[in-house]
């Protein structure tokens, strides 16, 4: 039997490369060998990284060259009271983060939301996108290609959907720039985040387009998708779930629990989240939605790089007719799933279970919808809490106390 | 001695709230009690989350309401050969992710970069920002306030720097929108990411401004900072480190190792990363820089929500005079630190140690600079590899093989 | 009969206000009276402004408080050889401008394009938009409103189209932000630019929505239209016509006529128009498309403020397989008409007649399509010429010779 | 003596090209000949275009290939009461437009502003920019170049300022993207809009950079300037003048004169100009600032293509402590001059004279500052009026009455 020491020796001797070790030993031994390689070369002790709580083989779909696990503190806040299109009832929200004061902030927000009877949430648009780019002979052929695509949607749909048991092609939006044609395919991917499903399905549709037209595929992603980049196309048109949450809070609650007034919060939201972001040339008109998104993504096995699009959010605040406070948050492009990807890993699966949203929903897609709504409510709570904190001017002291 | 069971009972009975448990027991017991609360209410088994490898008390600066830890698979790629302004030599890069195929992709890129003699990297701008917003009486007073700030920079510098032993105020940029004045303070925060340092120092400067002018502070952050939002002000002017990395690869290496040509990569980069992103209204002109940033952030204790700004990156590709390939990536706003925040947590500290960049650098700031350069090289490798994969058209099949 | 002097006296005496004069005299006398008012108060001689070549009454639909006309030098360039979807053949392009060197630049470009056999142009998307904003009770009602709109498109179409003999409602795209619902109505407005047609038709549809749902109209334009503002929604999705033009130029022609090389132009286009604009956080990836757009808008009676959206353009440049140069320009949101608005004014009508595109086309919409294509070719010529000028480094000297 | 007929014949016969006619006859005859050429080829009567009121030779710095003039209806609104940093007192504002209802709208706004005691206006930032792009050997050389520029500002200043008697170099901001270095030069160009001055001065500085460093100039404009493109760099950092105007209007005035309430206007401004533009991915958070800018640009000889940047404006609205209305507009990048360019043409010079702002100011720059302030007040009036019109829901009917 090959030992980790043997493998590490062979890497040192140039016989093996570090990504080849799983071919020569089980996954845990391979990970141990890699740690040895790094420890020998750098003198670092990787014991803490080695202290992971799952068989390395289970992480095979999620990582290569594994050496162990990063451990990120996880906590819960809530319960969050949610009246959603899919979510309904009380939820503890799991968050994993290293950002001190974040859970305290969200928890405070949820507490106030709860006192006000809970938050409402709705998914208002849905669709995972992939946008290949084709080379054509010029703008005349570009126009012909666009026309062909418009006339042959059914053909493309059949090709795309043949690759998936769940996914449905919702539409194809064309964009022409000179001799490049971009086709933004949008899919209903049910409870999966759906990036891979969309990629594979679109690949099949691209084969049809190449066979039937003169267009040549340049790249299966032409950045009009747009994945993991800050992009207006997502902020405007949505990607994954477009989800909104809101709450109406009585004036008395704002004053007693948040130590500020509805008017102060409205003013801060306008000058900071609306006008400040406007002046900053931003696609994010909020205070710190990305914090809740990142922490709930980590805790539930979502793709951390998609926090980028998760930050495409607008927070609004108004006074109500009876002197209370209305606050909403609308996330344009929240890409989430409750199956596939990182959701199968043990701690992440547990995170989803805390929410009662692990695996496929009934009907299909409802678990991912509910997850989106739960994240939106978490983000709403964070917004409310930070706006209130700014209102009472203790942002820096809160960080001084809790942050470091 | 209070047990976790006792605490959980008292939460159930409404005597305690879940954020109050650390006042009644040690941190690990409090975490256990919280797990019990959640387990009882949801019927979920949180054993895997309980399997964390550090004393809960150590995570106190990083989280509240802790129940355990999320474990994210961590691996290493490389070694990366880096000729940096601060980084120099060979580095294994630690990445934590659940995105299958990512480490394989970056590793392949680094291998090719190594074969080409390594990558060059430089930090070209540096400064952590915080931008409070003030209310003034109107545009006349706004103009006066801007003038006052211009004339009293030294006073503001003294006030701000009095709060910090390391930080230096580099400048204050004013922006006027009607009766709101935004002042973007930029600091050299050395090896700290610096958000809290900047917030506290700016708070002190704000006190001076309120005392000496008629302007009233509305919020310590007015979103022109801009933290954790996609914003042009960061993409254009930078925040944290602006860092670039590049490499020149001989034609033969491109053909033999990447199975494509320099011309194909240049075309893909142009149609996808430049023109496609242009059409998408994007601030990210790259393929998947956020992937490397998110994974290295997780592995080294950075703030995951700042992946948002980390995605403000431009990738360029050109053919060289001798038929080779030049590729670069420039990240406008990479906010990193090697001290403070999540860097003290055990697995994250180990991640930094793998890089040899844990703690303060000598000179101060050089470790964070080197970390920025290492991340940039990781991102460069990922870009190179994905562009090449698109070139040889196996993006979807790579995911099919590795991703799920 | 009231004289201009009388009217001016009465304005001076506070009996009349300057916008009331047409009620007391014919339009030319009213304009004369207004000039007198201004001349008396400011001591300025307005003779040149008085020297306008059309009856003031004819400008009634275009201006109030008229005092005369601004005279902007107009010239012609070309002929432009255009192979368009609607345009076909040779066109002299009329441009009105005060920007020295502009016509020379466009003319040079057209000359080279002509030598290369002409440019190709196509309208690839079309639709004038108007997006009212509604207030709803919260995100739940927002979701219901969106659903209602989706299910009642035919009802909205009938209401909208009842207001117009030509316009057709193409679609309604909903956007939710908290308790605001935006509905972007898109119309085929044929040969009219269509802003007013779209506004009136949408107003009617809004009445239906208010009658049938609980949503309340806040403003007939909610800025997702988006008219006369730089906005990604237009740059990405288009407004008015999305039109592209391109040309392939033999290497020899580039060298002999433009004194540069295809490679130099490609490099400049990449570093300036693509990467430079990317770094600038721009929605315009071109050199000076707005110049041609503004000048042709002025010469043909278009709305000068819509030059804003006309600048949402991407220029691309590539070397061709045989060493030549391919250049394209794609304008996302060119709002043009050949009927209505300023097109009826004498000099502007003459501008359209130079193009042979005055009035309604056959089929309807073809004249406006052809105008869009002609402008795109003019813009293409300007891009080509400026890129070449930058290539041979005489931008500043060209301005030194011609500009002042 | 050569006649227009002769010249037209020679063009027909291929002996002359249309841009060569001024070499063979005086400017008016050349223009006549060009009209003949067009008339013969197209059968169009260009009499109206021929009816221009200035010697063609005077327009030589502004146009080539002249055939006559476009006549755009010009009117006046006001008087506008302005308390500016440079402007002071009452001003009739000249506007040239074909957009019916525009002057009525601005006039109504000015009337209300006047009733409220006038508007305040201030220029809060100033600087005309030009940003060349250089090619360097890679990111290491990019960093060196940036460092060199930082250390040699005085040398660059001397070189740049040697080309101009008035202009002053204010600063140079570097941006690095891979092997491209962009340097954004900012100048105080006094009463000139300054684009040409900045271009020529920067050209000289570029010569120094090329002589002293290894950087090679690729293009004198690298689009980070950014001229005539919608770009965040201008919206955030400013270009030309950053100018704000505001007014406080008593509640009673809002109700009686505008037939709406401060609360209604604030709500419309928030949902439309702030949230709607946010959702649109816009750089323009206003209703129709571009209308006033375009019309005043035309009437005063500004560059119509720079309306693009003129639309980078934010409108804010608040209720005041005593129940009144505060409205402001802030234009980030208004590029104006009172000398040079189109300001010398007769009708445009008269437009400036109506304002009392023709030619150089005392002190230098004050006339252009005052022009910027006057335009800002015109834009403010337009915003106020349109917001009020939306409030009382007669946008479409106003257009129905006035627009067509």
Coordinates of N, CA and C in Angstrom, one line a residue, chain A residues 165-325:
Chain A
X165 N -32.8 16.5 -17.8 CA -34.1 15.9 -17.4 C -35.0 17.0 -16.8
X166 N -34.4 18.0 -16.3 CA -35.2 19.0 -15.5 C -35.3 20.4 -16.2
X167 N -34.2 20.8 -16.9 CA -34.1 22.1 -17.3 C -35.0 22.4 -18.5
X168 N -35.5 23.7 -18.6 CA -36.3 24.1 -19.7 C -35.8 25.4 -20.2
X169 N -35.7 25.5 -21.5 CA -35.2 26.7 -22.2 C -36.3 27.7 -22.2
X170 N -36.1 28.9 -21.6 CA -37.2 29.9 -21.6 C -37.1 30.9 -22.7
X171 N -35.9 31.1 -23.2 CA -35.8 32.1 -24.3 C -34.4 32.3 -24.7
X172 N -34.2 32.9 -25.9 CA -32.8 33.2 -26.4 C -32.8 34.7 -26.9
X173 N -32.0 35.5 -26.2 CA -32.0 36.9 -26.6 C -30.7 37.2 -27.4
X174 N -30.8 37.7 -28.6 CA -29.6 38.0 -29.4 C -29.1 39.4 -29.2
X175 N -27.8 39.5 -29.4 CA -27.1 40.8 -29.3 C -26.0 40.8 -30.4
X176 N -26.0 41.9 -31.2 CA -25.0 41.9 -32.3 C -24.0 43.0 -32.1
X177 N -22.7 42.7 -32.2 CA -21.7 43.7 -32.2 C -20.7 43.4 -33.3
X178 N -20.9 44.1 -34.4 CA -20.1 43.9 -35.6 C -20.3 42.5 -36.1
X179 N -19.2 41.8 -36.2 CA -19.2 40.4 -36.7 C -19.2 39.4 -35.5
X180 N -19.7 39.8 -34.4 CA -19.9 38.9 -33.2 C -21.4 38.9 -32.9
X181 N -21.9 37.7 -32.8 CA -23.3 37.5 -32.3 C -23.3 36.8 -31.0
X182 N -24.0 37.4 -30.0 CA -24.1 36.8 -28.7 C -25.6 36.3 -28.5
X183 N -25.8 35.1 -28.1 CA -27.1 34.6 -27.8 C -27.2 34.3 -26.4
X184 N -28.1 35.0 -25.7 CA -28.2 34.8 -24.2 C -29.4 33.8 -24.0
X185 N -29.0 32.5 -23.7 CA -30.0 31.5 -23.4 C -30.4 31.5 -22.0
X186 N -31.7 31.5 -21.7 CA -32.2 31.5 -20.3 C -33.0 30.2 -20.0
X187 N -32.7 29.6 -18.9 CA -33.3 28.3 -18.5 C -33.9 28.4 -17.2
X188 N -35.0 27.6 -17.1 CA -35.5 27.3 -15.8 C -34.8 26.0 -15.3
X189 N -34.0 26.2 -14.3 CA -33.1 25.0 -13.9 C -33.6 24.4 -12.5
X190 N -34.9 24.8 -12.2 CA -35.5 24.2 -11.0 C -34.7 24.4 -9.7
X191 N -34.4 23.4 -9.0 CA -33.7 23.6 -7.7 C -32.2 23.6 -7.8
X192 N -31.7 23.5 -9.1 CA -30.2 23.6 -9.3 C -29.9 25.0 -9.6
X193 N -28.7 25.5 -9.1 CA -28.3 26.8 -9.5 C -28.2 26.8 -11.0
X194 N -27.7 25.8 -11.6 CA -28.0 25.5 -13.0 C -26.9 26.0 -14.0
X195 N -25.8 26.5 -13.5 CA -24.8 27.0 -14.5 C -24.3 25.8 -15.4
X196 N -24.0 24.7 -14.8 CA -23.5 23.6 -15.6 C -24.6 23.1 -16.6
X197 N -25.8 22.9 -16.0 CA -26.9 22.5 -16.8 C -27.1 23.4 -18.0
X198 N -27.0 24.7 -17.8 CA -27.2 25.7 -18.9 C -26.1 25.6 -19.8
X199 N -24.9 25.4 -19.3 CA -23.7 25.3 -20.2 C -23.8 24.1 -21.2
X200 N -24.1 23.0 -20.6 CA -24.2 21.8 -21.4 C -25.3 21.9 -22.4
X201 N -26.5 22.4 -22.0 CA -27.6 22.5 -22.9 C -27.3 23.5 -24.0
X202 N -26.7 24.6 -23.6 CA -26.4 25.6 -24.6 C -25.4 25.0 -25.6
X203 N -24.4 24.2 -25.1 CA -23.4 23.6 -26.0 C -24.1 22.8 -27.1
X204 N -25.2 22.1 -26.8 CA -25.9 21.3 -27.7 C -26.6 22.2 -28.8
X205 N -27.2 23.3 -28.2 CA -27.9 24.2 -29.1 C -26.9 24.8 -30.1
X206 N -25.7 25.1 -29.6 CA -24.7 25.7 -30.4 C -24.3 24.8 -31.6
X207 N -24.3 23.5 -31.3 CA -23.9 22.6 -32.4 C -25.0 22.7 -33.5
X208 N -26.2 22.8 -33.1 CA -27.3 23.0 -34.1 C -27.1 24.3 -34.9
X209 N -26.8 25.4 -34.2 CA -26.6 26.6 -34.9 C -25.4 26.6 -35.9
X210 N -24.3 25.9 -35.4 CA -23.2 25.8 -36.3 C -23.5 24.9 -37.5
X211 N -24.3 23.9 -37.3 CA -24.7 23.0 -38.4 C -25.6 23.7 -39.4
X212 N -26.5 24.6 -38.9 CA -27.6 25.1 -39.7 C -27.3 26.5 -40.3
X213 N -26.3 27.2 -39.7 CA -26.1 28.5 -40.2 C -24.6 28.6 -40.5
X214 N -24.1 29.8 -41.0 CA -22.7 30.0 -41.2 C -22.0 30.5 -40.0
X215 N -22.7 30.7 -38.9 CA -22.0 31.2 -37.7 C -21.1 30.2 -37.1
X216 N -19.9 30.7 -36.6 CA -19.0 29.8 -36.0 C -18.9 30.1 -34.5
X217 N -18.9 29.1 -33.7 CA -18.8 29.3 -32.2 C -17.4 29.7 -31.9
X218 N -17.3 30.8 -31.1 CA -16.0 31.2 -30.7 C -15.8 30.8 -29.2
X219 N -16.8 31.0 -28.4 CA -16.7 30.6 -27.0 C -18.1 30.3 -26.5
X220 N -18.2 29.3 -25.7 CA -19.5 28.9 -25.1 C -20.0 29.9 -24.2
X221 N -19.1 30.7 -23.6 CA -19.5 31.9 -22.8 C -18.9 33.1 -23.5
X222 N -19.8 34.1 -23.9 CA -19.3 35.3 -24.5 C -19.5 36.5 -23.6
X223 N -19.6 36.2 -22.2 CA -19.7 37.2 -21.2 C -21.0 38.0 -21.1
X224 N -21.9 37.7 -22.0 CA -23.2 38.3 -21.8 C -24.1 37.5 -20.9
X225 N -23.5 36.4 -20.3 CA -24.3 35.5 -19.5 C -24.9 36.3 -18.3
X226 N -24.2 37.1 -17.5 CA -22.7 37.2 -17.3 C -22.3 36.6 -15.9
X227 N -21.4 35.6 -15.9 CA -21.1 34.9 -14.7 C -20.0 35.5 -14.0
X228 N -20.2 35.8 -12.7 CA -19.1 36.2 -11.8 C -18.4 37.4 -12.2
X229 N -19.1 38.3 -12.9 CA -18.6 39.6 -13.2 C -19.7 40.6 -12.8
X230 N -19.3 41.8 -12.3 CA -20.3 42.8 -12.1 C -20.8 43.3 -13.5
X231 N -22.0 43.2 -13.8 CA -22.5 43.5 -15.2 C -23.9 44.0 -15.1
X232 N -24.2 45.0 -15.9 CA -25.5 45.6 -15.9 C -26.5 44.6 -16.4
X233 N -26.1 43.8 -17.4 CA -27.1 42.9 -18.0 C -27.7 42.0 -16.9
X234 N -27.0 41.7 -15.8 CA -27.6 40.9 -14.7 C -28.4 41.8 -13.8
X235 N -27.8 43.0 -13.5 CA -28.5 43.9 -12.6 C -29.8 44.4 -13.2
X236 N -29.9 44.5 -14.5 CA -31.1 45.0 -15.1 C -32.1 43.8 -15.4
X237 N -31.6 42.8 -16.1 CA -32.4 41.7 -16.6 C -32.5 40.6 -15.7
X238 N -31.6 40.5 -14.7 CA -31.7 39.4 -13.8 C -30.9 38.2 -14.3
X239 N -30.5 37.3 -13.3 CA -29.9 36.0 -13.6 C -30.1 35.2 -12.3
X240 N -30.3 33.9 -12.5 CA -30.8 33.1 -11.4 C -32.1 33.7 -10.9
X241 N -32.2 34.0 -9.6 CA -33.5 34.5 -9.1 C -33.4 36.0 -9.0
X242 N -34.4 36.7 -9.4 CA -34.7 38.1 -9.0 C -35.6 38.0 -7.8
X243 N -35.2 38.5 -6.6 CA -36.0 38.3 -5.4 C -36.0 39.6 -4.6
X244 N -37.2 39.8 -4.1 CA -37.4 41.0 -3.3 C -38.0 40.6 -1.9
X245 N -37.6 41.4 -0.9 CA -38.2 41.2 0.4 C -38.5 42.6 1.0
X246 N -39.5 42.6 1.8 CA -39.8 43.9 2.4 C -40.5 43.7 3.8
X247 N -40.6 44.8 4.5 CA -41.2 44.8 5.8 C -41.7 46.2 6.2
X248 N -42.8 46.3 6.9 CA -43.3 47.5 7.4 C -43.1 47.5 8.9
X249 N -42.5 48.5 9.4 CA -42.2 48.5 10.9 C -42.9 49.7 11.5
X250 N -43.6 49.5 12.6 CA -44.3 50.6 13.2 C -43.3 51.6 13.8
X251 N -43.7 52.8 13.8 CA -42.8 53.9 14.2 C -42.2 53.6 15.6
X252 N -43.1 53.2 16.5 CA -42.7 52.9 17.9 C -41.5 51.9 17.9
X253 N -41.7 50.9 17.1 CA -40.6 49.8 17.1 C -39.3 50.4 16.6
X254 N -39.4 51.2 15.6 CA -38.1 51.9 15.1 C -37.5 52.7 16.2
X255 N -38.3 53.4 16.9 CA -37.7 54.3 17.9 C -37.2 53.5 19.1
X256 N -38.0 52.5 19.6 CA -37.6 51.8 20.8 C -36.5 50.8 20.6
X257 N -36.6 50.1 19.4 CA -35.7 49.0 19.2 C -34.5 49.4 18.4
X258 N -34.7 50.4 17.5 CA -33.5 50.8 16.7 C -32.9 52.1 17.1
X259 N -33.6 52.8 18.0 CA -33.1 54.0 18.6 C -32.8 55.1 17.5
X260 N -33.7 55.1 16.6 CA -33.7 56.1 15.5 C -35.1 56.3 15.0
X261 N -35.3 57.1 14.0 CA -36.6 57.4 13.5 C -36.7 56.9 12.0
X262 N -37.9 56.6 11.6 CA -38.1 56.3 10.1 C -37.5 57.4 9.2
X263 N -37.7 58.7 9.6 CA -37.2 59.7 8.8 C -35.7 59.7 8.6
X264 N -35.0 59.4 9.8 CA -33.6 59.3 9.7 C -33.1 58.2 8.8
X265 N -33.8 57.0 8.9 CA -33.4 55.9 8.0 C -33.7 56.2 6.6
X266 N -34.8 56.8 6.3 CA -35.1 57.2 4.9 C -34.0 58.2 4.4
X267 N -33.7 59.1 5.2 CA -32.6 60.1 4.7 C -31.3 59.4 4.5
X268 N -30.9 58.5 5.4 CA -29.6 57.8 5.2 C -29.7 56.9 3.9
X269 N -30.8 56.2 3.8 CA -30.9 55.4 2.6 C -30.9 56.2 1.3
X270 N -31.5 57.4 1.3 CA -31.5 58.2 0.1 C -30.1 58.7 -0.2
X271 N -29.5 59.3 0.9 CA -28.1 59.9 0.6 C -27.0 58.9 0.4
X272 N -27.1 57.8 1.1 CA -26.1 56.8 1.0 C -26.4 55.8 -0.1
X273 N -27.5 55.0 0.0 CA -27.7 53.9 -0.9 C -28.2 54.3 -2.3
X274 N -28.9 55.4 -2.3 CA -29.4 55.8 -3.6 C -28.5 56.9 -4.3
X275 N -28.3 58.0 -3.6 CA -27.5 59.1 -4.3 C -26.0 58.8 -4.2
X276 N -25.6 58.2 -3.1 CA -24.1 57.9 -3.0 C -23.7 56.8 -4.0
X277 N -24.6 55.8 -4.1 CA -24.2 54.8 -5.1 C -24.4 55.3 -6.5
X278 N -25.4 56.2 -6.7 CA -25.5 56.8 -8.1 C -24.2 57.6 -8.4
X279 N -23.7 58.3 -7.5 CA -22.5 59.1 -7.8 C -21.3 58.2 -7.9
X280 N -21.3 57.0 -7.3 CA -20.2 56.1 -7.4 C -20.2 55.3 -8.7
X281 N -21.2 55.4 -9.5 CA -21.3 54.6 -10.7 C -21.5 53.2 -10.4
X282 N -22.4 52.9 -9.5 CA -22.6 51.6 -8.9 C -23.7 50.8 -9.6
X283 N -23.6 49.5 -9.5 CA -24.8 48.6 -9.8 C -25.4 48.1 -8.5
X284 N -24.8 48.5 -7.3 CA -25.3 48.1 -6.0 C -25.8 49.3 -5.2
X285 N -27.1 49.4 -5.0 CA -27.6 50.5 -4.3 C -28.1 50.0 -2.9
X286 N -27.2 49.6 -2.1 CA -27.5 49.0 -0.8 C -26.3 49.3 0.1
X287 N -26.5 48.9 1.4 CA -25.4 49.1 2.3 C -24.4 48.0 2.4
X288 N -24.9 46.8 2.6 CA -24.0 45.6 2.7 C -24.7 44.3 2.4
X289 N -25.5 44.3 1.4 CA -26.2 43.1 1.0 C -25.3 41.9 0.8
X290 N -24.1 42.2 0.2 CA -23.1 41.2 -0.1 C -22.7 40.4 1.2
X291 N -22.7 41.1 2.3 CA -22.3 40.4 3.5 C -23.3 39.2 3.8
X292 N -24.6 39.5 3.8 CA -25.5 38.4 4.1 C -25.5 37.3 3.0
X293 N -25.4 37.8 1.8 CA -25.3 36.8 0.7 C -24.1 35.9 0.8
X294 N -22.9 36.5 1.0 CA -21.7 35.7 1.1 C -21.8 34.7 2.2
X295 N -22.3 35.2 3.4 CA -22.3 34.3 4.6 C -23.3 33.2 4.4
X296 N -24.4 33.5 3.8 CA -25.4 32.4 3.6 C -25.0 31.5 2.4
X297 N -24.3 32.1 1.5 CA -23.8 31.2 0.4 C -22.8 30.2 1.0
X298 N -21.9 30.7 1.8 CA -20.9 29.8 2.4 C -21.5 28.7 3.3
X299 N -22.6 29.1 4.0 CA -23.2 28.2 4.9 C -24.1 27.2 4.2
X300 N -24.4 27.4 3.0 CA -25.3 26.5 2.3 C -24.8 25.9 1.0
X301 N -23.5 26.1 0.8 CA -22.8 25.4 -0.3 C -23.0 26.1 -1.7
X302 N -23.3 27.4 -1.7 CA -23.4 28.1 -3.0 C -22.0 28.4 -3.5
X303 N -22.0 28.9 -4.7 CA -20.7 29.3 -5.3 C -20.3 30.7 -4.8
X304 N -19.2 30.7 -4.1 CA -18.8 32.0 -3.4 C -18.5 33.1 -4.4
X305 N -18.0 32.7 -5.6 CA -17.7 33.7 -6.6 C -18.9 34.4 -7.2
X306 N -20.1 33.8 -7.0 CA -21.3 34.4 -7.5 C -21.9 35.4 -6.5
X307 N -21.2 35.6 -5.4 CA -21.5 36.8 -4.5 C -21.4 38.1 -5.3
X308 N -20.6 38.0 -6.3 CA -20.4 39.2 -7.2 C -21.8 39.7 -7.7
X309 N -22.5 38.8 -8.3 CA -23.9 39.1 -8.8 C -24.9 39.3 -7.7
X310 N -24.6 38.6 -6.6 CA -25.5 38.7 -5.5 C -25.6 40.1 -4.9
X311 N -24.5 40.9 -5.2 CA -24.5 42.3 -4.7 C -25.3 43.3 -5.6
X312 N -25.8 42.8 -6.7 CA -26.6 43.7 -7.5 C -28.0 43.9 -6.9
X313 N -28.0 44.7 -5.9 CA -29.3 44.8 -5.1 C -29.6 46.3 -4.8
X314 N -30.9 46.6 -4.7 CA -31.3 47.9 -4.4 C -32.1 47.9 -3.1
X315 N -31.8 48.8 -2.2 CA -32.5 48.9 -0.9 C -33.3 50.2 -1.0
X316 N -34.6 50.1 -0.6 CA -35.4 51.3 -0.6 C -36.0 51.5 0.8
X317 N -36.3 52.7 1.2 CA -36.9 53.0 2.5 C -37.8 54.2 2.3
X318 N -39.0 54.0 2.9 CA -40.0 55.1 2.9 C -40.7 55.2 4.3
X319 N -41.2 56.4 4.5 CA -42.1 56.4 5.7 C -43.5 56.0 5.2
X320 N -44.3 55.4 6.1 CA -45.6 55.0 5.7 C -46.6 56.0 6.1
X321 N -47.8 55.8 5.6 CA -48.9 56.8 5.9 C -49.1 57.0 7.4
X322 N -48.9 56.0 8.2 CA -49.1 56.2 9.6 C -47.8 56.4 10.4
X323 N -46.8 56.9 9.7 CA -45.6 57.3 10.4 C -44.6 56.2 10.6
X324 N -44.8 55.0 10.1 CA -43.9 53.9 10.2 C -42.9 53.9 9.1
X325 N -42.1 52.8 9.1 CA -41.0 52.7 8.1 C -41.3 51.5 7.2

